[in-house]
CSV table of C-alpha atoms and ligand atoms in Angstrom, one decimal:
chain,number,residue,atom,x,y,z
A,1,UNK,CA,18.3,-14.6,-7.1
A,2,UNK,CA,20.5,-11.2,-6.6
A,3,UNK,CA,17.9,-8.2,-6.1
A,4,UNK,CA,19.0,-5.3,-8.0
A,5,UNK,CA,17.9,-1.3,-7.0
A,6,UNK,CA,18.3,2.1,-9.2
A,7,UNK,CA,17.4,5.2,-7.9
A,8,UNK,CA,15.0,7.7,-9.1
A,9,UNK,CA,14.8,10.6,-8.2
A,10,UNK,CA,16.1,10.1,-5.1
A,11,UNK,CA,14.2,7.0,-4.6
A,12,UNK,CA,15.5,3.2,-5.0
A,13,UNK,CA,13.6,0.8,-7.3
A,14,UNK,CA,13.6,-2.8,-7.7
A,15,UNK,CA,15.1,-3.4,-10.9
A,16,UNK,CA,13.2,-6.6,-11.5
A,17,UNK,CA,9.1,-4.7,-12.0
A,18,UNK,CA,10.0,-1.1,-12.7
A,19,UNK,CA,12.3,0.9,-14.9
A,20,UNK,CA,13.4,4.8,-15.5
A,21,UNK,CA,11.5,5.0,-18.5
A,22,UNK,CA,8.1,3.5,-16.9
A,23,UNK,CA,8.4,5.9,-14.1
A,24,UNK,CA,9.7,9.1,-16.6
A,25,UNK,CA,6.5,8.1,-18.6
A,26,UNK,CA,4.2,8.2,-15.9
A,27,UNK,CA,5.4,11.2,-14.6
A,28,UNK,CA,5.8,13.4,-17.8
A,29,UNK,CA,2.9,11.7,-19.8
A,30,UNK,CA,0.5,9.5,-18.6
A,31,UNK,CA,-2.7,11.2,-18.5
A,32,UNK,CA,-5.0,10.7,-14.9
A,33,UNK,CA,-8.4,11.4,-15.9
A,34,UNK,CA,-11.1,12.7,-13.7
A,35,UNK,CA,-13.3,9.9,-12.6
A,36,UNK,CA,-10.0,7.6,-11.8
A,37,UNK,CA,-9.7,6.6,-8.3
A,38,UNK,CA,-6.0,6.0,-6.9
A,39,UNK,CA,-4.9,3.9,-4.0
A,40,UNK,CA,-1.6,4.9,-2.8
A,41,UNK,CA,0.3,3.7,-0.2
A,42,UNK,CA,3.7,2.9,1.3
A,43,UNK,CA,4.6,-0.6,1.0
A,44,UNK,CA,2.6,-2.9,3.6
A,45,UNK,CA,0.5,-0.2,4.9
A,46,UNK,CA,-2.6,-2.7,4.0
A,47,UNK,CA,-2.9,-1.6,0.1
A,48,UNK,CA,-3.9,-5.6,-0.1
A,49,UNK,CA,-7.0,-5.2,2.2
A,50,UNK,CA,-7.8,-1.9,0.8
A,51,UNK,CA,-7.7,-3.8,-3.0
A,52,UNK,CA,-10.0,-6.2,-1.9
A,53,UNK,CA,-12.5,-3.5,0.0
A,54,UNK,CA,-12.6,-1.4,-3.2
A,55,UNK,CA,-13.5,-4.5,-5.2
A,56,UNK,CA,-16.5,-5.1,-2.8
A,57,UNK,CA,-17.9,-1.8,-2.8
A,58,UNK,CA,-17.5,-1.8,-6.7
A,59,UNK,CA,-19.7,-4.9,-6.9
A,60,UNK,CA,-21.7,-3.9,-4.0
A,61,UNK,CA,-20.5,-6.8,-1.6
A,62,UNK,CA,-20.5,-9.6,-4.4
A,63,UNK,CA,-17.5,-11.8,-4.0
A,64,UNK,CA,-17.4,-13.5,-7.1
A,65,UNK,CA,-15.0,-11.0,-8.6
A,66,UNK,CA,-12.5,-11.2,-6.5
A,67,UNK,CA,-12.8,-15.3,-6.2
A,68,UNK,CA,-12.4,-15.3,-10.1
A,69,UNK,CA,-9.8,-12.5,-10.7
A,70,UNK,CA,-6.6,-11.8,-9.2
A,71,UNK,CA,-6.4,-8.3,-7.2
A,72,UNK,CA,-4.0,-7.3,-9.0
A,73,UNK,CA,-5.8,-7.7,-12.5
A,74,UNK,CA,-8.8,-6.4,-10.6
A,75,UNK,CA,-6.7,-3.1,-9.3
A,76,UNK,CA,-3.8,-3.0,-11.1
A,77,UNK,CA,-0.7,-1.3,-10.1
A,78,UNK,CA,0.2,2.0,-11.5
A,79,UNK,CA,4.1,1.7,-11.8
A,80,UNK,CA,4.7,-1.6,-12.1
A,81,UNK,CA,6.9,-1.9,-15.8
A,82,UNK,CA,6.4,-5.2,-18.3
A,83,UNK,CA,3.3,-6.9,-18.0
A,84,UNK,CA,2.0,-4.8,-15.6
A,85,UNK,CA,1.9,-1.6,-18.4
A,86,UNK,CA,-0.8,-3.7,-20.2
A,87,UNK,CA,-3.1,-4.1,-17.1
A,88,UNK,CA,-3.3,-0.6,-16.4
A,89,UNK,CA,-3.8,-0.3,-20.3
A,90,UNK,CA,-6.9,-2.3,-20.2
A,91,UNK,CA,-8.9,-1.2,-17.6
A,92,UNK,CA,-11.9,0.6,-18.1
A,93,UNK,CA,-13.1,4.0,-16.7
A,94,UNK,CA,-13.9,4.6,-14.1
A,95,UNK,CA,-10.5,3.5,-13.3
A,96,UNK,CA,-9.3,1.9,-9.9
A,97,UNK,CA,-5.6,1.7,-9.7
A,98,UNK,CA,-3.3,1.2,-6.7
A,99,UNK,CA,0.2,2.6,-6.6
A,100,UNK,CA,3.9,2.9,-4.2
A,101,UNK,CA,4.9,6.2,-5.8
A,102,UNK,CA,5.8,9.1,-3.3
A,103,UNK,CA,3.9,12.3,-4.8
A,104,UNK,CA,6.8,13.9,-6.1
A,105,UNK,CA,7.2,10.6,-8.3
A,106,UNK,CA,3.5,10.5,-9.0
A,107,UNK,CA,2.1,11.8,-12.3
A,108,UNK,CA,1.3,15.5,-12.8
A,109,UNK,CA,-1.5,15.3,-14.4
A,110,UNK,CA,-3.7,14.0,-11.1
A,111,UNK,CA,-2.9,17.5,-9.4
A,112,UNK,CA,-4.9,19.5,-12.4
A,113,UNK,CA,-7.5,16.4,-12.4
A,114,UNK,CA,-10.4,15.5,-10.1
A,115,UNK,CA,-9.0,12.0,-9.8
A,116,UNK,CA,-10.0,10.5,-6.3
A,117,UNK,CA,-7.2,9.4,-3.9
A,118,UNK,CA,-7.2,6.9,-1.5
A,119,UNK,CA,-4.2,7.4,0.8
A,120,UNK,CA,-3.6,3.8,3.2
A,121,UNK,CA,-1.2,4.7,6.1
A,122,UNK,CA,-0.2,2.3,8.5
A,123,UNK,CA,1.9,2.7,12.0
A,124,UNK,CA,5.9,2.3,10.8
A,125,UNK,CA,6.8,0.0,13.4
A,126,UNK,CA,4.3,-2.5,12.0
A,127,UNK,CA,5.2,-1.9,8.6
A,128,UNK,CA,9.0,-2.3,9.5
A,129,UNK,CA,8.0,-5.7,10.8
A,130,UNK,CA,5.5,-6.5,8.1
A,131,UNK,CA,8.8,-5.7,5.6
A,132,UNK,CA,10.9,-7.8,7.3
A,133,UNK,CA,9.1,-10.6,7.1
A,134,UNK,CA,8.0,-9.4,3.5
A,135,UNK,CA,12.2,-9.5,2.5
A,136,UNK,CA,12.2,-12.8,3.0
A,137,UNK,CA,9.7,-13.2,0.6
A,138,UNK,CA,10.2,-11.4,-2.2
A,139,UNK,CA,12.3,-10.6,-4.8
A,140,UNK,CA,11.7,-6.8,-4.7
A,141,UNK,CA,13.6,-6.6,-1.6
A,142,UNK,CA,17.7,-7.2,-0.5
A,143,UNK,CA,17.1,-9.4,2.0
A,144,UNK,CA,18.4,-8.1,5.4
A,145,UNK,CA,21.3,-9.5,7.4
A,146,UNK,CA,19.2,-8.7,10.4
A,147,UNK,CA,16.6,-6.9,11.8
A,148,UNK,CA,18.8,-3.9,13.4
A,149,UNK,CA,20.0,-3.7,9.8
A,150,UNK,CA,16.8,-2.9,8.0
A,151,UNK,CA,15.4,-0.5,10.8
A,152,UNK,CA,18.5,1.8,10.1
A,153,UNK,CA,18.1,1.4,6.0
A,154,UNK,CA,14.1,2.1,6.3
A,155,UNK,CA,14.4,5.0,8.6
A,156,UNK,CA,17.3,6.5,6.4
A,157,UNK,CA,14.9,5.7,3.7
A,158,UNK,CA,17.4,2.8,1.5
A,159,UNK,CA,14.6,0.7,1.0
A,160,UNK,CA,11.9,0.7,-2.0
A,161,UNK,CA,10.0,3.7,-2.5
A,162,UNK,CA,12.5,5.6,0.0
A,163,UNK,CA,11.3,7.0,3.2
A,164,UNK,CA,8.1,6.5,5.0
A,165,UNK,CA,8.0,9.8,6.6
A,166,UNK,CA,8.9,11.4,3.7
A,167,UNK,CA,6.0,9.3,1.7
A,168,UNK,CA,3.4,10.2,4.3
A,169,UNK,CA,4.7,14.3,4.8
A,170,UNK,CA,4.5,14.4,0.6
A,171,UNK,CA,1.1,13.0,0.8
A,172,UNK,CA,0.1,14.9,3.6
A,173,UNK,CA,0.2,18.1,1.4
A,174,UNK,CA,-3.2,16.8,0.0
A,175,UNK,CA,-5.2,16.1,2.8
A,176,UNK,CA,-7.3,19.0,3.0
A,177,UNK,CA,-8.9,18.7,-0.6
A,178,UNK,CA,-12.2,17.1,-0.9
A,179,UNK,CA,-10.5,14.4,-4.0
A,180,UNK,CA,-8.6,13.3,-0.8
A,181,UNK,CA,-8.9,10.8,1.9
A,182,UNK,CA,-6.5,9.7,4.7
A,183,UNK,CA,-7.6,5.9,6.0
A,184,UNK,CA,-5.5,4.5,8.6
A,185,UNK,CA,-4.7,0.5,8.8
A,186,UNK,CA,-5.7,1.5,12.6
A,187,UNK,CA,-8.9,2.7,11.5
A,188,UNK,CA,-9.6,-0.2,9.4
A,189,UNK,CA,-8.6,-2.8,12.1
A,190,UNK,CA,-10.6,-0.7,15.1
A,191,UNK,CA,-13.7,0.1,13.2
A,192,UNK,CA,-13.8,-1.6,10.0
A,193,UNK,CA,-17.7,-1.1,9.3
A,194,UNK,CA,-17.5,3.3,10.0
A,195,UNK,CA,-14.4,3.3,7.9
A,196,UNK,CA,-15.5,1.0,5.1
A,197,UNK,CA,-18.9,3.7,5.1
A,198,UNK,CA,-16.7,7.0,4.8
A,199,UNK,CA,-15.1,5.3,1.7
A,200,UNK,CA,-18.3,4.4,0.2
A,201,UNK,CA,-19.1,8.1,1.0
A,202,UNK,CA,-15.8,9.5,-0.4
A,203,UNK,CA,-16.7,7.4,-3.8
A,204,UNK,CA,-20.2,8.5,-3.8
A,205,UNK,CA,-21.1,5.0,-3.8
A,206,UNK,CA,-23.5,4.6,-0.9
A,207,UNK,CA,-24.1,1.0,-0.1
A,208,UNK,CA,-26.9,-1.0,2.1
A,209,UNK,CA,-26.2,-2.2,5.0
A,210,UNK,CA,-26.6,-5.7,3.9
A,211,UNK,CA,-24.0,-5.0,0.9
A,212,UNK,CA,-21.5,-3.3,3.5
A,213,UNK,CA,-22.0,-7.0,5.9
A,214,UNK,CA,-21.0,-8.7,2.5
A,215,UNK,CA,-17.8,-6.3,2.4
A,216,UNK,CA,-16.7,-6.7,5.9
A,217,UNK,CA,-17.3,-10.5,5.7
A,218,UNK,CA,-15.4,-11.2,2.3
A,219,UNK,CA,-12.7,-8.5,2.8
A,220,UNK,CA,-11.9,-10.0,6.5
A,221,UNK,CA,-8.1,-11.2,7.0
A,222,UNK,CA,-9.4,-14.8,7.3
A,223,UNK,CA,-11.3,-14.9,3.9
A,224,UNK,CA,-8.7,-13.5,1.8
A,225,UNK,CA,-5.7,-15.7,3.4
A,226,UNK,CA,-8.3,-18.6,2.3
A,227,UNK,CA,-9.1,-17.0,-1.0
A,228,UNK,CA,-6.3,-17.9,-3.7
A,229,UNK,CA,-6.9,-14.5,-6.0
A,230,UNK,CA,-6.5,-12.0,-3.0
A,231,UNK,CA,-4.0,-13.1,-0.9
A,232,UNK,CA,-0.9,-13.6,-3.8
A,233,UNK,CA,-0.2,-16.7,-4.2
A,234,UNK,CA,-1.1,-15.6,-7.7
A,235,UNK,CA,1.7,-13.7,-8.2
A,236,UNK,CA,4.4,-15.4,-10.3
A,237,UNK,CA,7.3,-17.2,-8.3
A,238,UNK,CA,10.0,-15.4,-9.4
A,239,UNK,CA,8.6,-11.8,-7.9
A,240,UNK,CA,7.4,-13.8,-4.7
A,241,UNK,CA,7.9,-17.1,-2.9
A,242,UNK,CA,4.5,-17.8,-1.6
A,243,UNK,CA,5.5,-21.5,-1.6
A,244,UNK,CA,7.2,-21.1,2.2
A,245,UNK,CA,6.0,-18.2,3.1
A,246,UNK,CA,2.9,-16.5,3.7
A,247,UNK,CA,1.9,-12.9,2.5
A,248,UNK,CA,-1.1,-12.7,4.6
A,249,UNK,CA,0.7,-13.1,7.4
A,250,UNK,CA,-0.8,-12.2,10.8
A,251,UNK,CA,-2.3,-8.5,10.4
A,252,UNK,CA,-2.6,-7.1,13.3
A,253,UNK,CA,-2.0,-4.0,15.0
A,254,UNK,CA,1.1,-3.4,17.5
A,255,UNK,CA,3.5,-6.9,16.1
A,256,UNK,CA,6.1,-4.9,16.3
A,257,UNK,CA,6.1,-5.2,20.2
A,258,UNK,CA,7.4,-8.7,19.6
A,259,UNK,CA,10.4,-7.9,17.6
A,260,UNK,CA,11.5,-4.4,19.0
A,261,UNK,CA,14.2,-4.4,21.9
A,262,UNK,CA,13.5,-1.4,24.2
A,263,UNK,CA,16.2,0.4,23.0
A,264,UNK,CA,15.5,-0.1,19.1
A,265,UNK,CA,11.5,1.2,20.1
A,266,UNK,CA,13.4,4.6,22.2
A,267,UNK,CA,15.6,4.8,18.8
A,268,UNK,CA,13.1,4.7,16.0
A,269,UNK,CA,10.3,6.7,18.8
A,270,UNK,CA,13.1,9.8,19.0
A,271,UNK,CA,13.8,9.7,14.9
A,272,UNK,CA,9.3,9.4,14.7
A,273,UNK,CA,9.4,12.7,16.9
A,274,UNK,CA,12.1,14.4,15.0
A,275,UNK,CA,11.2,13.8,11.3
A,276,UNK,CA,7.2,14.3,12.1
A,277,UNK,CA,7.5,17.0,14.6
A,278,UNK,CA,6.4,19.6,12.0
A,279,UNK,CA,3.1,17.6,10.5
A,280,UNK,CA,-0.1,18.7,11.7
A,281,UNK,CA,-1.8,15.5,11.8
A,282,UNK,CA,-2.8,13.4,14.5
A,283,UNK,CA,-2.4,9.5,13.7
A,284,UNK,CA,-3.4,6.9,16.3
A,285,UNK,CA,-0.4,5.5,16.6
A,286,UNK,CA,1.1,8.6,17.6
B,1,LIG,S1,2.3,-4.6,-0.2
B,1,LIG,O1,3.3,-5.7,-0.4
B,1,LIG,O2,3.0,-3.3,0.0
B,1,LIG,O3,1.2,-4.5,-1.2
B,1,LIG,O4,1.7,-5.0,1.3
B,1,LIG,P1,0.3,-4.4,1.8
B,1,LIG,O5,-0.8,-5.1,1.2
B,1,LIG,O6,0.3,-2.9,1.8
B,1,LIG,O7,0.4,-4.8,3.4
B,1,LIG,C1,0.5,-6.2,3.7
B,1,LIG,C2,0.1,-6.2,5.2
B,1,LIG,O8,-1.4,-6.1,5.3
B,1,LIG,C3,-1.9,-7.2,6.0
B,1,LIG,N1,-3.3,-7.5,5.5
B,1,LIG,C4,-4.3,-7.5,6.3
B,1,LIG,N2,-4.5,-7.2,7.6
B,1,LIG,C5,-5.7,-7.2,8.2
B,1,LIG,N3,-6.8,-7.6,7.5
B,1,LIG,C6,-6.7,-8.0,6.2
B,1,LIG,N4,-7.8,-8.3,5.6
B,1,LIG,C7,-5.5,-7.9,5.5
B,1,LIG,N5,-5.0,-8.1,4.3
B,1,LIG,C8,-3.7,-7.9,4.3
B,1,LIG,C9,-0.9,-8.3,5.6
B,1,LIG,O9,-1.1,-9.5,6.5
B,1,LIG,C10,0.4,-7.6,5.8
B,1,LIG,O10,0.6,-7.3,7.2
B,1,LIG,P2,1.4,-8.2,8.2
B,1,LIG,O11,1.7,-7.4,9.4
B,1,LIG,O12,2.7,-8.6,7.5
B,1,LIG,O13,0.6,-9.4,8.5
């Protein structure tokens, strides 16, 4: 199947799950209200694992939601067009909703709201390599003639949702309001129990210890690969083939050190120091 892009605003869009209208609507119309609670992310920055995390907390560590219901029914995504319009149209307040958009994409009304946002970032050599793998995957995706060839269209930004610096810059503008919180993949990965706490703070949910064990235990790679409605194999075959490949593939930190010649790292390392020289943030990656 041929993948199709359009661009919006700058920014190329699978034509199979979204459409100019969805995103104009969104955008223009679509009204955030003030106890909804956004995940956004760039594309494989661990959105998944952060799905299945807020599920937990929201059922304070009880699994059987997210063994009965498929994440993205649970948290459905913001811009996806066609079926996808209906899930968001269904879920009740307080709203959980997960979403790709870059912020100058992303609808107005969240920056006059008190709508929560969950920002997932994730190092960009490990979500080049997570995307490569992903391409041959999906149908959201041209599939790359090689590796060298999708490192230069993601650092010019020719891949779905654009750029990933310029995601993370635009997002960036946000993090010093309290309706804001930055959570690294890193962070996840190195202290999964401290970060899974400052979300539970963020949401004002504060959980028991027991009920954050249930969360680390049910929200670990190994139980959703194993677990049918979070690791997509739910997700219809002509969007995904999760027949021959796997979407919970290894996740861990630093794969990219066994796909990245030493010159590609020095490459994308010199463009990383260039494009994020002027952001005030300190990632552990960096
Ligand atoms: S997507 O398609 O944009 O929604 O992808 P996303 O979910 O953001 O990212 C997919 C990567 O996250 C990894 N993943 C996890 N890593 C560690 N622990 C858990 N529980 C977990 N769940 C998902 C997934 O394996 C993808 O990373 P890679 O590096 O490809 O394994």
């Amino acid at each position: 199947m041929d993948t199709h892009y359009f661009q919006h605003k700058g920014i190329c869009f699978a034509s199979l799950l979204y459409s100019q209208e969805r995103l104009q609507y969104l955008e223009n119309e679509f009204h955030v209200r003030d106890d909804d609670v956004y995940l956004v992310s760039y594309p494989k920055s661990g959105t998944t694992w952060m799905i299945e995390i807020l599920s937990l907390i929201c059922r304070n560590g009880d699994v059987t939601w997210c063994r009965e219901v498929p994440n993205f029914m649970r948290i459905p995504w913001l811009d996806v067009g066609g079926i996808g319009v209906k899930l968001v149209d269904e879920v009740h307040s307080p709203r959980f909703l997960a979403s790709h958009l870059p912020i100058h994409c992303f609808p107005k009304s969240l920056f006059s709201s008190k709508a929560k946002i969950i920002y997932i970032a994730r190092s960009p050599k490990d979500v080049l390599v997570s995307l490569y793998h992903y391409a041959h995957m999906s149908y959201l995706m041209k599939k790359p003639s090689s590796f060298d060839e999708l490192m230069e269209d993601f650092l010019q930004g020719r891949v779905p949702f654009g750029s990933w610096f310029d995601h993370i810059k635009g997002w960036m503008q946000m993090k010093d309001k309290k309706n804001f919180l930055l959570v690294t993949y890193e962070d996840l990965k190195q202290d999964q129990r401290g970060t899974i706490k400052k979300i539970c703070t963020f949401l004002e949910n504060e959980l028991e210890e027991q009920a954050v064990d249930l969360v680390l235990e049910h929200s670990s790679f190994n139980s959703m690969k194993k677990n049918n409605m979070s690791n997509n194999t739910m997700v219809p075959d002509y969007i995904m083939d999760t027949k021959n490949n796997q979407f919970m593939r290894k996740g861990i930190i630093g794969d990219w050190k066994n796909h990245f010649t030493q010159e590609q790292k020095e490459y994308m390392d010199s463009i990383y120091h260039e494009k994020m020289k002027a952001i005030d943030v300190k990632f552990s990656w960096d």
